[in-house]
């Protein structure tokens, strides 16, 4: 998801030479700490249910509801993606950004339903 092109610049070039050059950036090319938070939140949101499913580790045994942990992790990742969508830095939004936004919305919605199920 984060390796797809998120932002691009309009083509510019030397028309006399017939050369047009465009630049595409992936999410991790320039997002720094925000990209790290998105990846960390995504990994936690996926790993917590998998660890419980394979009976390796259960977060609920530690006193934290699993749904809440997954909701917070997915929320952090979703907010990071939303910030990147809203602040393109002058570039145009590419298709990878929209796929990332849809995936983040789906992850947060699923985590919220899991949280509501546990309550």
PDB file of C-alpha atoms in Angstrom:
ATOM      1  CA  UNK A   1       0.000   0.000   0.000  1.00  0.00           C
ATOM      2  CA  UNK A   2       2.701   2.505   0.875  1.00  0.00           C
ATOM      3  CA  UNK A   3       4.829   1.550  -2.140  1.00  0.00           C
ATOM      4  CA  UNK A   4       2.276   2.713  -4.730  1.00  0.00           C
ATOM      5  CA  UNK A   5       2.698   6.209  -6.203  1.00  0.00           C
ATOM      6  CA  UNK A   6       0.977   8.702  -3.908  1.00  0.00           C
ATOM      7  CA  UNK A   7       1.976  12.104  -5.249  1.00  0.00           C
ATOM      8  CA  UNK A   8       3.221  13.180  -8.622  1.00  0.00           C
ATOM      9  CA  UNK A   9       4.344  16.405 -10.181  1.00  0.00           C
ATOM     10  CA  UNK A  10       3.021  17.638 -13.479  1.00  0.00           C
ATOM     11  CA  UNK A  11       5.116  16.724 -16.469  1.00  0.00           C
ATOM     12  CA  UNK A  12       7.667  19.311 -17.442  1.00  0.00           C
ATOM     13  CA  UNK A  13      10.193  19.064 -20.156  1.00  0.00           C
ATOM     14  CA  UNK A  14      12.139  20.410 -23.006  1.00  0.00           C
ATOM     15  CA  UNK A  15       9.771  20.502 -25.922  1.00  0.00           C
ATOM     16  CA  UNK A  16      12.588  21.260 -28.346  1.00  0.00           C
ATOM     17  CA  UNK A  17      14.167  17.910 -27.509  1.00  0.00           C
ATOM     18  CA  UNK A  18      10.844  16.081 -27.215  1.00  0.00           C
ATOM     19  CA  UNK A  19      11.547  15.051 -23.618  1.00  0.00           C
ATOM     20  CA  UNK A  20       8.957  15.202 -20.832  1.00  0.00           C
ATOM     21  CA  UNK A  21       9.910  14.338 -17.280  1.00  0.00           C
ATOM     22  CA  UNK A  22       7.443  13.582 -14.469  1.00  0.00           C
ATOM     23  CA  UNK A  23       8.217  12.630 -10.900  1.00  0.00           C
ATOM     24  CA  UNK A  24       6.288  10.194  -8.697  1.00  0.00           C
ATOM     25  CA  UNK A  25       6.795   9.810  -4.952  1.00  0.00           C
ATOM     26  CA  UNK A  26       5.740   6.911  -2.791  1.00  0.00           C
ATOM     27  CA  UNK A  27       4.503   7.480   0.746  1.00  0.00           C
ATOM     28  CA  UNK A  28       7.830   6.555   2.317  1.00  0.00           C
ATOM     29  CA  UNK A  29       9.956   8.757   0.054  1.00  0.00           C
ATOM     30  CA  UNK A  30       9.304  11.917   2.005  1.00  0.00           C
ATOM     31  CA  UNK A  31       6.937  11.289   4.910  1.00  0.00           C
ATOM     32  CA  UNK A  32       9.543  10.517   7.601  1.00  0.00           C
ATOM     33  CA  UNK A  33       7.999   9.959  11.029  1.00  0.00           C
ATOM     34  CA  UNK A  34       4.455   9.990   9.672  1.00  0.00           C
ATOM     35  CA  UNK A  35       5.223   7.048   7.418  1.00  0.00           C
ATOM     36  CA  UNK A  36       6.728   5.189  10.364  1.00  0.00           C
ATOM     37  CA  UNK A  37       3.568   5.748  12.445  1.00  0.00           C
ATOM     38  CA  UNK A  38       1.350   4.530   9.609  1.00  0.00           C
ATOM     39  CA  UNK A  39       3.382   1.363   9.184  1.00  0.00           C
ATOM     40  CA  UNK A  40       3.626   0.770  12.951  1.00  0.00           C
ATOM     41  CA  UNK A  41      -0.119   1.259  13.418  1.00  0.00           C
ATOM     42  CA  UNK A  42      -0.872  -1.069  10.509  1.00  0.00           C
ATOM     43  CA  UNK A  43       1.455  -3.779  11.800  1.00  0.00           C
ATOM     44  CA  UNK A  44      -0.027  -3.630  15.309  1.00  0.00           C
ATOM     45  CA  UNK A  45      -3.606  -3.642  13.985  1.00  0.00           C
ATOM     46  CA  UNK A  46      -2.851  -6.766  11.940  1.00  0.00           C
ATOM     47  CA  UNK A  47      -0.560  -8.542  14.419  1.00  0.00           C
ATOM     48  CA  UNK A  48      -2.773  -8.377  17.534  1.00  0.00           C
ATOM     49  CA  UNK A  49      -5.641 -10.480  16.090  1.00  0.00           C
ATOM     50  CA  UNK A  50      -3.197 -12.848  14.373  1.00  0.00           C
ATOM     51  CA  UNK A  51      -1.275 -13.469  17.593  1.00  0.00           C
ATOM     52  CA  UNK A  52      -4.525 -14.266  19.401  1.00  0.00           C
ATOM     53  CA  UNK A  53      -5.766 -16.458  16.526  1.00  0.00           C
ATOM     54  CA  UNK A  54      -2.583 -18.560  16.559  1.00  0.00           C
ATOM     55  CA  UNK A  55      -2.678 -18.624  20.386  1.00  0.00           C
ATOM     56  CA  UNK A  56       0.764 -17.055  20.697  1.00  0.00           C
ATOM     57  CA  UNK A  57      -0.162 -13.996  22.742  1.00  0.00           C
ATOM     58  CA  UNK A  58      -3.449 -12.527  23.921  1.00  0.00           C
ATOM     59  CA  UNK A  59      -3.581  -8.811  24.683  1.00  0.00           C
ATOM     60  CA  UNK A  60      -6.745  -9.327  26.750  1.00  0.00           C
ATOM     61  CA  UNK A  61      -4.728 -11.318  29.294  1.00  0.00           C
ATOM     62  CA  UNK A  62      -2.656  -8.182  29.920  1.00  0.00           C
ATOM     63  CA  UNK A  63      -5.735  -6.149  30.876  1.00  0.00           C
ATOM     64  CA  UNK A  64      -6.242  -4.226  27.632  1.00  0.00           C
ATOM     65  CA  UNK A  65      -9.274  -5.072  25.476  1.00  0.00           C
ATOM     66  CA  UNK A  66      -8.143  -6.366  22.101  1.00  0.00           C
ATOM     67  CA  UNK A  67     -10.712  -4.277  20.246  1.00  0.00           C
ATOM     68  CA  UNK A  68      -9.457  -1.091  21.852  1.00  0.00           C
ATOM     69  CA  UNK A  69      -5.809  -1.848  21.013  1.00  0.00           C
ATOM     70  CA  UNK A  70      -6.683  -2.595  17.394  1.00  0.00           C
ATOM     71  CA  UNK A  71      -8.914   0.502  17.171  1.00  0.00           C
ATOM     72  CA  UNK A  72      -6.188   2.815  18.472  1.00  0.00           C
ATOM     73  CA  UNK A  73      -3.560   1.293  16.165  1.00  0.00           C
ATOM     74  CA  UNK A  74      -5.820   1.483  13.106  1.00  0.00           C
ATOM     75  CA  UNK A  75      -6.849   5.007  14.085  1.00  0.00           C
ATOM     76  CA  UNK A  76      -3.230   6.163  14.258  1.00  0.00           C
ATOM     77  CA  UNK A  77      -2.565   4.674  10.816  1.00  0.00           C
ATOM     78  CA  UNK A  78      -5.786   6.135   9.417  1.00  0.00           C
ATOM     79  CA  UNK A  79      -5.066   9.633  10.702  1.00  0.00           C
ATOM     80  CA  UNK A  80      -1.558   9.454   9.230  1.00  0.00           C
ATOM     81  CA  UNK A  81      -2.938   8.523   5.827  1.00  0.00           C
ATOM     82  CA  UNK A  82      -5.588  11.255   6.061  1.00  0.00           C
ATOM     83  CA  UNK A  83      -2.944  13.865   6.903  1.00  0.00           C
ATOM     84  CA  UNK A  84      -0.929  12.809   3.867  1.00  0.00           C
ATOM     85  CA  UNK A  85      -4.035  12.977   1.628  1.00  0.00           C
ATOM     86  CA  UNK A  86      -4.866  16.488   2.823  1.00  0.00           C
ATOM     87  CA  UNK A  87      -1.308  17.821   2.513  1.00  0.00           C
ATOM     88  CA  UNK A  88       0.078  16.904  -0.878  1.00  0.00           C
ATOM     89  CA  UNK A  89       2.703  19.641  -0.909  1.00  0.00           C
ATOM     90  CA  UNK A  90       1.769  21.036  -4.313  1.00  0.00           C
ATOM     91  CA  UNK A  91       1.812  17.722  -6.173  1.00  0.00           C
ATOM     92  CA  UNK A  92      -1.116  15.903  -7.698  1.00  0.00           C
ATOM     93  CA  UNK A  93      -2.728  12.983  -5.916  1.00  0.00           C
ATOM     94  CA  UNK A  94      -1.981   9.657  -7.577  1.00  0.00           C
ATOM     95  CA  UNK A  95      -4.028   6.443  -7.492  1.00  0.00           C
ATOM     96  CA  UNK A  96      -1.945   4.890  -4.710  1.00  0.00           C
ATOM     97  CA  UNK A  97      -3.060   7.638  -2.339  1.00  0.00           C
ATOM     98  CA  UNK A  98      -6.721   6.829  -2.926  1.00  0.00           C
ATOM     99  CA  UNK A  99      -6.109   3.095  -2.442  1.00  0.00           C
ATOM    100  CA  UNK A 100      -4.307   3.891   0.818  1.00  0.00           C
ATOM    101  CA  UNK A 101      -7.189   6.084   2.001  1.00  0.00           C
ATOM    102  CA  UNK A 102      -9.801   3.429   1.194  1.00  0.00           C
ATOM    103  CA  UNK A 103      -7.714   0.763   2.978  1.00  0.00           C
ATOM    104  CA  UNK A 104      -7.292   3.017   6.032  1.00  0.00           C
ATOM    105  CA  UNK A 105     -11.040   3.711   6.201  1.00  0.00           C
ATOM    106  CA  UNK A 106     -11.768  -0.017   5.936  1.00  0.00           C
ATOM    107  CA  UNK A 107      -9.248  -0.830   8.686  1.00  0.00           C
ATOM    108  CA  UNK A 108     -10.671   1.776  11.061  1.00  0.00           C
ATOM    109  CA  UNK A 109     -14.254   0.669  10.325  1.00  0.00           C
ATOM    110  CA  UNK A 110     -13.368  -2.976  10.975  1.00  0.00           C
ATOM    111  CA  UNK A 111     -11.528  -2.103  14.175  1.00  0.00           C
ATOM    112  CA  UNK A 112     -14.504  -0.037  15.358  1.00  0.00           C
ATOM    113  CA  UNK A 113     -16.897  -2.936  14.703  1.00  0.00           C
ATOM    114  CA  UNK A 114     -14.576  -5.270  16.640  1.00  0.00           C
ATOM    115  CA  UNK A 115     -14.464  -2.767  19.497  1.00  0.00           C
ATOM    116  CA  UNK A 116     -18.281  -2.480  19.544  1.00  0.00           C
ATOM    117  CA  UNK A 117     -18.590  -6.280  19.526  1.00  0.00           C
ATOM    118  CA  UNK A 118     -16.466  -6.583  22.671  1.00  0.00           C
ATOM    119  CA  UNK A 119     -18.357  -3.955  24.643  1.00  0.00           C
TER     120      UNK A 119
END
